[in-house]
mmCIF file of C-alpha atoms in Angstrom:
data_model
loop_
_atom_site.group_PDB
_atom_site.id
_atom_site.type_symbol
_atom_site.label_atom_id
_atom_site.label_comp_id
_atom_site.label_asym_id
_atom_site.label_seq_id
_atom_site.Cartn_x
_atom_site.Cartn_y
_atom_site.Cartn_z
ATOM 1 C CA MET A 140 53.834 4.806 -67.893
ATOM 2 C CA LYS A 141 57.436 6.345 -68.820
ATOM 3 C CA ASP A 142 61.362 6.428 -67.444
ATOM 4 C CA THR A 143 62.778 9.011 -67.908
ATOM 5 C CA GLY A 144 65.568 8.821 -66.034
ATOM 6 C CA TRP A 145 65.336 11.598 -64.180
ATOM 7 C CA PRO A 146 68.560 13.989 -63.936
ATOM 8 C CA PRO A 147 67.869 15.759 -59.938
ATOM 9 C CA THR A 148 68.913 19.464 -60.106
ATOM 10 C CA GLY A 149 70.666 21.140 -56.677
ATOM 11 C CA ALA A 150 71.160 20.080 -53.063
ATOM 12 C CA PRO A 151 68.640 17.874 -50.783
ATOM 13 C CA GLY A 152 66.405 19.651 -48.556
ATOM 14 C CA ALA A 153 63.567 18.569 -46.685
ATOM 15 C CA PHE A 154 60.856 18.527 -48.145
ATOM 16 C CA TYR A 155 60.994 20.891 -51.595
ATOM 17 C CA GLU A 156 57.171 21.940 -52.342
ATOM 18 C CA CYS A 157 55.739 24.709 -54.228
ATOM 19 C CA PRO A 158 58.720 24.804 -57.342
ATOM 20 C CA ARG A 159 58.546 28.101 -59.500
ATOM 21 C CA TRP A 160 60.444 29.872 -62.505
ATOM 22 C CA HIS A 161 61.225 33.603 -62.041
ATOM 23 C CA GLU A 162 63.840 35.898 -63.426
ATOM 24 C CA GLY A 163 66.172 32.756 -65.280
ATOM 25 C CA VAL A 164 66.321 30.036 -61.857
ATOM 26 C CA TRP A 165 64.730 28.037 -59.842
ATOM 27 C CA TRP A 166 62.746 29.222 -56.353
ATOM 28 C CA VAL A 167 61.151 26.431 -53.716
ATOM 29 C CA SER A 168 60.063 26.211 -50.354
ATOM 30 C CA ASP A 169 61.499 23.681 -48.503
ATOM 31 C CA PHE A 170 58.562 23.547 -46.229
ATOM 32 C CA TYR A 171 60.439 21.714 -43.107
ATOM 33 C CA ALA A 172 63.774 23.869 -43.730
ATOM 34 C CA ASP A 173 61.121 26.563 -43.419
ATOM 35 C CA ARG A 174 63.485 27.744 -45.947
ATOM 36 C CA ILE A 175 63.133 29.103 -49.332
ATOM 37 C CA VAL A 176 65.847 28.140 -51.811
ATOM 38 C CA THR A 177 66.703 29.224 -55.190
ATOM 39 C CA VAL A 178 68.588 26.745 -57.458
ATOM 40 C CA ALA A 179 70.036 27.927 -60.658
ATOM 41 C CA GLY A 180 70.866 26.386 -64.341
ATOM 42 C CA ASP A 181 74.396 24.764 -63.094
ATOM 43 C CA GLY A 182 72.059 23.270 -59.693
ATOM 44 C CA ARG A 183 74.510 26.248 -57.909
ATOM 45 C CA THR A 184 70.778 26.177 -54.541
ATOM 46 C CA THR A 185 70.679 29.205 -51.920
ATOM 47 C CA THR A 186 68.808 30.063 -49.578
ATOM 48 C CA VAL A 187 67.227 33.432 -49.828
ATOM 49 C CA LEU A 188 65.430 33.630 -46.768
ATOM 50 C CA GLY A 189 65.275 32.017 -43.198
ATOM 51 C CA LEU A 190 62.465 31.712 -41.003
ATOM 52 C CA ASP A 191 62.059 31.528 -37.652
ATOM 53 C CA GLY A 192 60.296 28.436 -36.875
ATOM 54 C CA ASP A 193 57.428 28.752 -39.498
ATOM 55 C CA HIS A 194 57.121 26.679 -42.534
ATOM 56 C CA PRO A 195 56.633 28.516 -46.320
ATOM 57 C CA GLY A 196 54.498 27.150 -48.956
ATOM 58 C CA GLY A 197 52.915 28.808 -51.631
ATOM 59 C CA LEU A 198 55.769 31.613 -53.476
ATOM 60 C CA GLY A 199 54.676 34.661 -56.214
ATOM 61 C CA TRP A 200 55.470 38.062 -56.304
ATOM 62 C CA LEU A 201 53.916 41.570 -57.024
ATOM 63 C CA PRO A 202 54.053 44.045 -60.379
ATOM 64 C CA GLY A 203 56.813 46.085 -58.132
ATOM 65 C CA GLY A 204 58.636 42.981 -57.832
ATOM 66 C CA ALA A 205 58.251 42.023 -54.079
ATOM 67 C CA LEU A 206 58.351 38.274 -53.319
ATOM 68 C CA LEU A 207 54.886 37.360 -52.018
ATOM 69 C CA PHE A 208 55.476 34.119 -49.654
ATOM 70 C CA VAL A 209 52.542 31.736 -47.272
ATOM 71 C CA ALA A 210 53.507 31.472 -44.203
ATOM 72 C CA MET A 211 51.413 28.073 -43.400
ATOM 73 C CA ARG A 212 51.288 27.967 -39.568
ATOM 74 C CA ALA A 213 51.196 30.934 -39.199
ATOM 75 C CA ARG A 214 48.418 31.645 -41.606
ATOM 76 C CA LYS A 215 49.527 34.481 -43.269
ATOM 77 C CA VAL A 216 50.723 35.682 -46.941
ATOM 78 C CA MET A 217 54.315 37.665 -46.173
ATOM 79 C CA ARG A 218 55.947 40.253 -47.507
ATOM 80 C CA ARG A 219 59.987 39.847 -48.256
ATOM 81 C CA GLU A 220 60.161 44.479 -49.509
ATOM 82 C CA PRO A 221 63.765 46.046 -50.959
ATOM 83 C CA ASP A 222 64.920 46.237 -47.779
ATOM 84 C CA GLY A 223 64.640 42.659 -47.043
ATOM 85 C CA SER A 224 62.814 43.579 -44.388
ATOM 86 C CA LEU A 225 59.952 41.150 -43.975
ATOM 87 C CA VAL A 226 55.420 42.988 -43.308
ATOM 88 C CA VAL A 227 52.233 40.831 -43.207
ATOM 89 C CA HIS A 228 51.082 41.134 -46.455
ATOM 90 C CA ALA A 229 47.575 40.587 -45.565
ATOM 91 C CA ASP A 230 46.574 38.145 -42.141
ATOM 92 C CA LEU A 231 44.418 34.902 -43.814
ATOM 93 C CA ALA A 232 43.991 33.674 -40.340
ATOM 94 C CA PRO A 233 40.036 34.734 -39.729
ATOM 95 C CA TYR A 234 39.301 32.791 -42.262
ATOM 96 C CA CYS A 235 41.785 30.072 -42.545
ATOM 97 C CA GLU A 236 40.936 26.723 -41.054
ATOM 98 C CA GLY A 237 44.529 24.245 -40.488
ATOM 99 C CA PRO A 238 47.521 25.451 -42.209
ATOM 100 C CA ALA A 239 47.995 27.469 -45.825
ATOM 101 C CA ASN A 240 49.308 26.083 -48.390
ATOM 102 C CA ASP A 241 49.950 27.376 -52.146
ATOM 103 C CA MET A 242 49.528 30.466 -53.417
ATOM 104 C CA LEU A 243 48.774 32.255 -57.454
ATOM 105 C CA VAL A 244 49.686 35.631 -58.041
ATOM 106 C CA LEU A 245 47.811 37.307 -60.558
ATOM 107 C CA PRO A 246 49.275 39.680 -63.342
ATOM 108 C CA ASP A 247 47.858 42.518 -61.000
ATOM 109 C CA GLY A 248 48.916 41.002 -57.990
ATOM 110 C CA THR A 249 45.868 39.744 -56.362
ATOM 111 C CA ALA A 250 46.025 36.174 -55.393
ATOM 112 C CA PHE A 251 44.851 33.271 -54.298
ATOM 113 C CA VAL A 252 45.800 30.999 -51.111
ATOM 114 C CA GLY A 253 43.911 28.239 -50.594
ATOM 115 C CA CYS A 254 43.755 26.191 -47.447
ATOM 116 C CA PHE A 255 43.813 22.258 -45.222
ATOM 117 C CA GLY A 256 40.755 23.362 -44.014
ATOM 118 C CA PHE A 257 42.263 20.894 -40.771
ATOM 119 C CA ASP A 258 45.055 19.684 -39.314
ATOM 120 C CA LEU A 259 46.077 17.264 -42.604
ATOM 121 C CA ASN A 260 49.525 15.567 -40.444
ATOM 122 C CA ALA A 261 47.423 15.174 -36.745
ATOM 123 C CA GLY A 262 45.600 12.575 -38.634
ATOM 124 C CA GLU A 263 41.893 15.461 -37.801
ATOM 125 C CA HIS A 264 38.773 14.669 -39.239
ATOM 126 C CA PRO A 265 39.068 16.276 -42.905
ATOM 127 C CA ARG A 266 36.479 19.762 -44.153
ATOM 128 C CA THR A 267 34.977 21.484 -46.626
ATOM 129 C CA ALA A 268 37.701 24.586 -46.956
ATOM 130 C CA ALA A 269 37.831 27.556 -48.492
ATOM 131 C CA LEU A 270 40.433 29.307 -51.182
ATOM 132 C CA LEU A 271 40.814 32.634 -50.358
ATOM 133 C CA GLY A 272 41.504 35.826 -52.516
ATOM 134 C CA VAL A 273 44.332 38.497 -51.551
ATOM 135 C CA LEU A 274 43.748 42.028 -53.309
ATOM 136 C CA PRO A 275 47.034 44.606 -54.220
ATOM 137 C CA ASP A 276 47.011 45.949 -51.089
ATOM 138 C CA GLY A 277 46.551 42.703 -48.536
ATOM 139 C CA THR A 278 42.358 42.581 -48.033
ATOM 140 C CA VAL A 279 41.137 39.010 -48.021
ATOM 141 C CA ARG A 280 37.884 38.045 -49.177
ATOM 142 C CA VAL A 281 36.022 34.646 -49.339
ATOM 143 C CA ALA A 282 36.827 33.550 -53.335
ATOM 144 C CA ALA A 283 35.505 30.146 -52.757
ATOM 145 C CA GLU A 284 33.429 27.637 -50.322
ATOM 146 C CA ASP A 285 33.583 24.101 -50.726
ATOM 147 C CA LEU A 286 36.277 23.040 -51.906
ATOM 148 C CA VAL A 287 37.356 19.139 -50.449
ATOM 149 C CA PHE A 288 41.429 20.485 -49.378
ATOM 150 C CA PRO A 289 42.457 23.397 -51.820
ATOM 151 C CA ASN A 290 46.042 23.102 -53.096
ATOM 152 C CA ALA A 291 48.021 24.782 -55.860
ATOM 153 C CA ALA A 292 46.392 26.859 -58.688
ATOM 154 C CA VAL A 293 46.970 27.351 -61.970
ATOM 155 C CA LEU A 294 45.610 30.231 -65.420
ATOM 156 C CA THR A 295 44.518 29.171 -68.059
ATOM 157 C CA ASP A 296 42.274 30.281 -71.970
ATOM 158 C CA HIS A 297 44.746 33.273 -71.101
ATOM 159 C CA GLY A 298 43.826 34.132 -67.706
ATOM 160 C CA ARG A 299 39.955 34.214 -68.354
ATOM 161 C CA THR A 300 40.135 31.120 -66.074
ATOM 162 C CA LEU A 301 41.313 29.835 -62.557
ATOM 163 C CA VAL A 302 41.852 25.617 -62.516
ATOM 164 C CA VAL A 303 42.072 24.921 -58.326
ATOM 165 C CA GLY A 304 42.780 21.544 -57.351
ATOM 166 C CA GLU A 305 41.083 19.335 -54.824
ATOM 167 C CA THR A 306 43.666 16.318 -53.303
ATOM 168 C CA PHE A 307 41.073 14.551 -51.014
ATOM 169 C CA ALA A 308 38.104 14.601 -54.262
ATOM 170 C CA GLY A 309 40.542 13.779 -56.863
ATOM 171 C CA ARG A 310 39.322 16.081 -59.453
ATOM 172 C CA HIS A 311 40.792 20.287 -60.614
ATOM 173 C CA THR A 312 37.446 22.418 -60.789
ATOM 174 C CA ALA A 313 37.105 25.910 -62.934
ATOM 175 C CA PHE A 314 36.418 28.970 -62.216
ATOM 176 C CA THR A 315 35.799 32.529 -64.594
ATOM 177 C CA VAL A 316 37.707 35.400 -63.508
ATOM 178 C CA THR A 317 35.655 38.334 -63.367
ATOM 179 C CA PRO A 318 37.355 41.607 -64.078
ATOM 180 C CA ASP A 319 37.641 42.391 -60.590
ATOM 181 C CA GLY A 320 39.308 39.639 -59.579
ATOM 182 C CA ARG A 321 36.098 37.330 -58.828
ATOM 183 C CA LEU A 322 35.171 33.585 -59.355
ATOM 184 C CA ASP A 323 32.212 32.517 -60.898
ATOM 185 C CA GLU A 324 30.816 30.272 -62.748
ATOM 186 C CA ARG A 325 32.346 27.205 -60.826
ATOM 187 C CA ARG A 326 32.377 24.244 -62.971
ATOM 188 C CA THR A 327 33.861 20.689 -62.889
ATOM 189 C CA TRP A 328 37.866 20.748 -64.901
ATOM 190 C CA ALA A 329 38.041 17.715 -64.530
ATOM 191 C CA GLN A 330 36.510 14.793 -62.209
ATOM 192 C CA VAL A 331 39.597 11.792 -63.131
ATOM 193 C CA VAL A 332 38.732 9.657 -59.931
ATOM 194 C CA PRO A 333 35.647 9.538 -58.348
ATOM 195 C CA SER A 334 35.566 12.039 -54.773
ATOM 196 C CA PRO A 335 34.705 9.888 -51.698
ATOM 197 C CA PRO A 336 32.820 10.836 -49.695
ATOM 198 C CA LEU A 337 35.082 12.844 -46.310
ATOM 199 C CA GLY A 338 35.230 10.575 -43.393
ATOM 200 C CA PRO A 339 39.084 9.396 -41.902
ATOM 201 C CA THR A 340 41.815 10.569 -42.694
ATOM 202 C CA GLY A 341 43.776 6.946 -43.203
ATOM 203 C CA GLU A 342 41.086 5.477 -45.377
ATOM 204 C CA MET A 343 40.101 8.370 -47.966
ATOM 205 C CA ILE A 344 44.379 8.556 -48.578
ATOM 206 C CA ALA A 345 43.911 4.466 -48.136
ATOM 207 C CA GLY A 346 40.861 4.555 -51.064
ATOM 208 C CA LEU A 347 42.266 7.844 -52.872
ATOM 209 C CA ARG A 348 43.196 7.229 -56.197
ATOM 210 C CA TYR A 349 44.262 10.384 -57.579
ATOM 211 C CA ALA A 350 45.961 12.660 -55.000
ATOM 212 C CA PRO A 351 46.263 16.297 -57.332
ATOM 213 C CA ASP A 352 49.320 18.132 -55.858
ATOM 214 C CA GLY A 353 51.432 20.982 -57.349
ATOM 215 C CA CYS A 354 51.009 21.193 -60.204
ATOM 216 C CA ALA A 355 51.789 23.896 -64.016
ATOM 217 C CA VAL A 356 50.265 24.871 -67.142
ATOM 218 C CA ASP A 357 51.407 24.205 -70.248
ATOM 219 C CA VAL A 358 50.177 26.144 -73.867
ATOM 220 C CA SER A 359 48.028 23.736 -75.043
ATOM 221 C CA GLY A 360 46.175 24.335 -71.981
ATOM 222 C CA ASP A 361 47.047 20.814 -70.502
ATOM 223 C CA LEU A 362 47.985 20.467 -66.230
ATOM 224 C CA TRP A 363 50.962 18.993 -64.776
ATOM 225 C CA VAL A 364 50.652 17.548 -62.174
ATOM 226 C CA ALA A 365 51.983 15.351 -58.714
ATOM 227 C CA ASP A 366 49.673 13.497 -57.682
ATOM 228 C CA ALA A 367 51.003 13.835 -53.951
ATOM 229 C CA LEU A 368 49.852 10.062 -53.093
ATOM 230 C CA HIS A 369 51.016 7.462 -56.908
ATOM 231 C CA GLY A 370 54.705 7.946 -56.923
ATOM 232 C CA ARG A 371 53.792 10.205 -60.235
ATOM 233 C CA VAL A 372 52.689 13.107 -61.815
ATOM 234 C CA VAL A 373 50.306 12.910 -65.115
ATOM 235 C CA ARG A 374 49.026 15.101 -68.204
ATOM 236 C CA VAL A 375 44.768 16.580 -67.451
ATOM 237 C CA ARG A 376 43.608 17.124 -70.194
ATOM 238 C CA GLU A 377 39.624 19.324 -69.461
ATOM 239 C CA GLY A 378 37.083 16.914 -69.596
ATOM 240 C CA GLU A 379 38.883 14.562 -70.264
ATOM 241 C CA GLY A 380 42.096 13.210 -67.257
ATOM 242 C CA ILE A 381 44.708 11.656 -67.620
ATOM 243 C CA VAL A 382 45.810 11.355 -70.356
ATOM 244 C CA GLU A 383 50.252 11.202 -70.209
ATOM 245 C CA GLN A 384 51.504 9.427 -67.053
ATOM 246 C CA LEU A 385 55.640 9.670 -65.524
ATOM 247 C CA ASP A 386 57.051 7.072 -62.986
ATOM 248 C CA LEU A 387 58.574 9.047 -60.152
ATOM 249 C CA PRO A 388 61.548 6.464 -58.861
ATOM 250 C CA ASP A 389 61.075 3.670 -56.510
ATOM 251 C CA GLY A 390 60.379 4.637 -52.952
ATOM 252 C CA LEU A 391 59.620 8.878 -53.909
ATOM 253 C CA GLY A 392 56.863 10.398 -53.721
ATOM 254 C CA ALA A 393 55.799 13.316 -56.142
ATOM 255 C CA PHE A 394 54.764 16.865 -54.133
ATOM 256 C CA ALA A 395 54.301 19.479 -56.732
ATOM 257 C CA CYS A 396 56.660 20.538 -59.958
ATOM 258 C CA GLY A 397 56.350 22.972 -62.481
ATOM 259 C CA LEU A 398 57.737 24.028 -65.959
ATOM 260 C CA GLY A 399 61.204 26.921 -66.301
ATOM 261 C CA GLY A 400 63.644 26.177 -67.755
ATOM 262 C CA ASP A 401 65.117 28.753 -70.486
ATOM 263 C CA ASP A 402 62.294 27.478 -73.406
ATOM 264 C CA GLY A 403 59.825 26.117 -70.711
ATOM 265 C CA ARG A 404 59.908 22.470 -71.522
ATOM 266 C CA THR A 405 61.460 21.780 -68.313
ATOM 267 C CA LEU A 406 59.220 19.930 -66.215
ATOM 268 C CA LEU A 407 60.527 19.660 -61.954
ATOM 269 C CA VAL A 408 60.010 17.652 -59.729
ATOM 270 C CA CYS A 409 59.341 18.288 -55.670
ATOM 271 C CA ALA A 410 59.961 14.848 -54.632
ATOM 272 C CA ALA A 411 60.754 12.932 -50.839
ATOM 273 C CA PRO A 412 59.560 9.270 -49.904
ATOM 274 C CA ASP A 413 56.947 10.915 -48.238
ATOM 275 C CA PHE A 414 55.287 13.489 -46.551
ATOM 276 C CA ASP A 415 55.117 13.041 -42.090
ATOM 277 C CA PRO A 416 56.847 15.636 -41.063
ATOM 278 C CA ARG A 417 58.646 14.378 -38.354
ATOM 279 C CA ALA A 418 60.943 12.084 -40.723
ATOM 280 C CA ARG A 419 61.623 14.347 -43.237
ATOM 281 C CA ALA A 420 62.684 17.824 -41.020
ATOM 282 C CA ALA A 421 64.700 15.554 -39.408
ATOM 283 C CA ALA A 422 66.703 14.055 -42.770
ATOM 284 C CA ARG A 423 67.936 15.417 -46.094
ATOM 285 C CA ASP A 424 65.712 13.924 -48.630
ATOM 286 C CA SER A 425 63.902 15.522 -50.511
ATOM 287 C CA VAL A 426 66.052 15.468 -54.475
ATOM 288 C CA LEU A 427 64.464 17.946 -57.293
ATOM 289 C CA LEU A 428 63.911 16.361 -60.184
ATOM 290 C CA THR A 429 63.630 17.293 -63.787
ATOM 291 C CA THR A 430 62.375 15.750 -67.143
ATOM 292 C CA ARG A 431 62.041 17.273 -70.797
ATOM 293 C CA VAL A 432 58.295 17.535 -71.858
ATOM 294 C CA ARG A 433 56.917 18.124 -74.927
ATOM 295 C CA VAL A 434 54.895 20.895 -74.378
ATOM 296 C CA PRO A 435 56.321 24.514 -72.874
ATOM 297 C CA ALA A 436 54.813 26.090 -69.800
ATOM 298 C CA ALA A 437 51.978 28.297 -71.110
#
């Protein structure tokens, strides 16, 4: 375990998530403030998009530069046009139970979006859910089924492998990405802790010793992962599990992380006291913490 000091950057938010390093700045969703912000190297925080009553989730960009983002409650992928207007890129609702969540956009514009599968904040009994594939034209298909809270996904192995975290299963699951953008050859990439049986949400949260949330991949193929229940970010290696751990300051949980900066060695962590939507929406206690790592972003 290492105490990094964790210097903050940017202005506090309601609940920061889904950080992306893009064109020299951090892009971050502020869930419960219903906005997307950018954070420059000097910490200047700019709201680039405000939503009317919905929470932005995963972020990504089409090859032409258009911003895609997940509208969590509406269960849609939205696209911002060059003139600033918003259009529905893909309707996920027929395939997605509970809120839509994080998103990975491939270089060709194909996107993969996870769904909660149940209403976490209402304490609903967990169910398995699908990882959805969205083609560049907005066509939606089920990419993988029976995942336990599919969360952040990354590409490894020079784009040949997709790895997705299963938050309530304590593991990361891998798929081979086929030439037509489908997922094949499902296997366990890292079973960090034993998967608990599905049960009441409170019992699962109390017993889960590792809950992978947002993550980023470095050039070695390891993942930096925010452990949403234990106030830490960890480096996870295929077939081995946790090989490095960084603890956050007391009182803060880690809910997402990204690798970026000019040399790819800045690890940015989205931190907050908890993930309770009412408490987070009522305050501005979410912070962006940074530290330096040895291995740069992939």
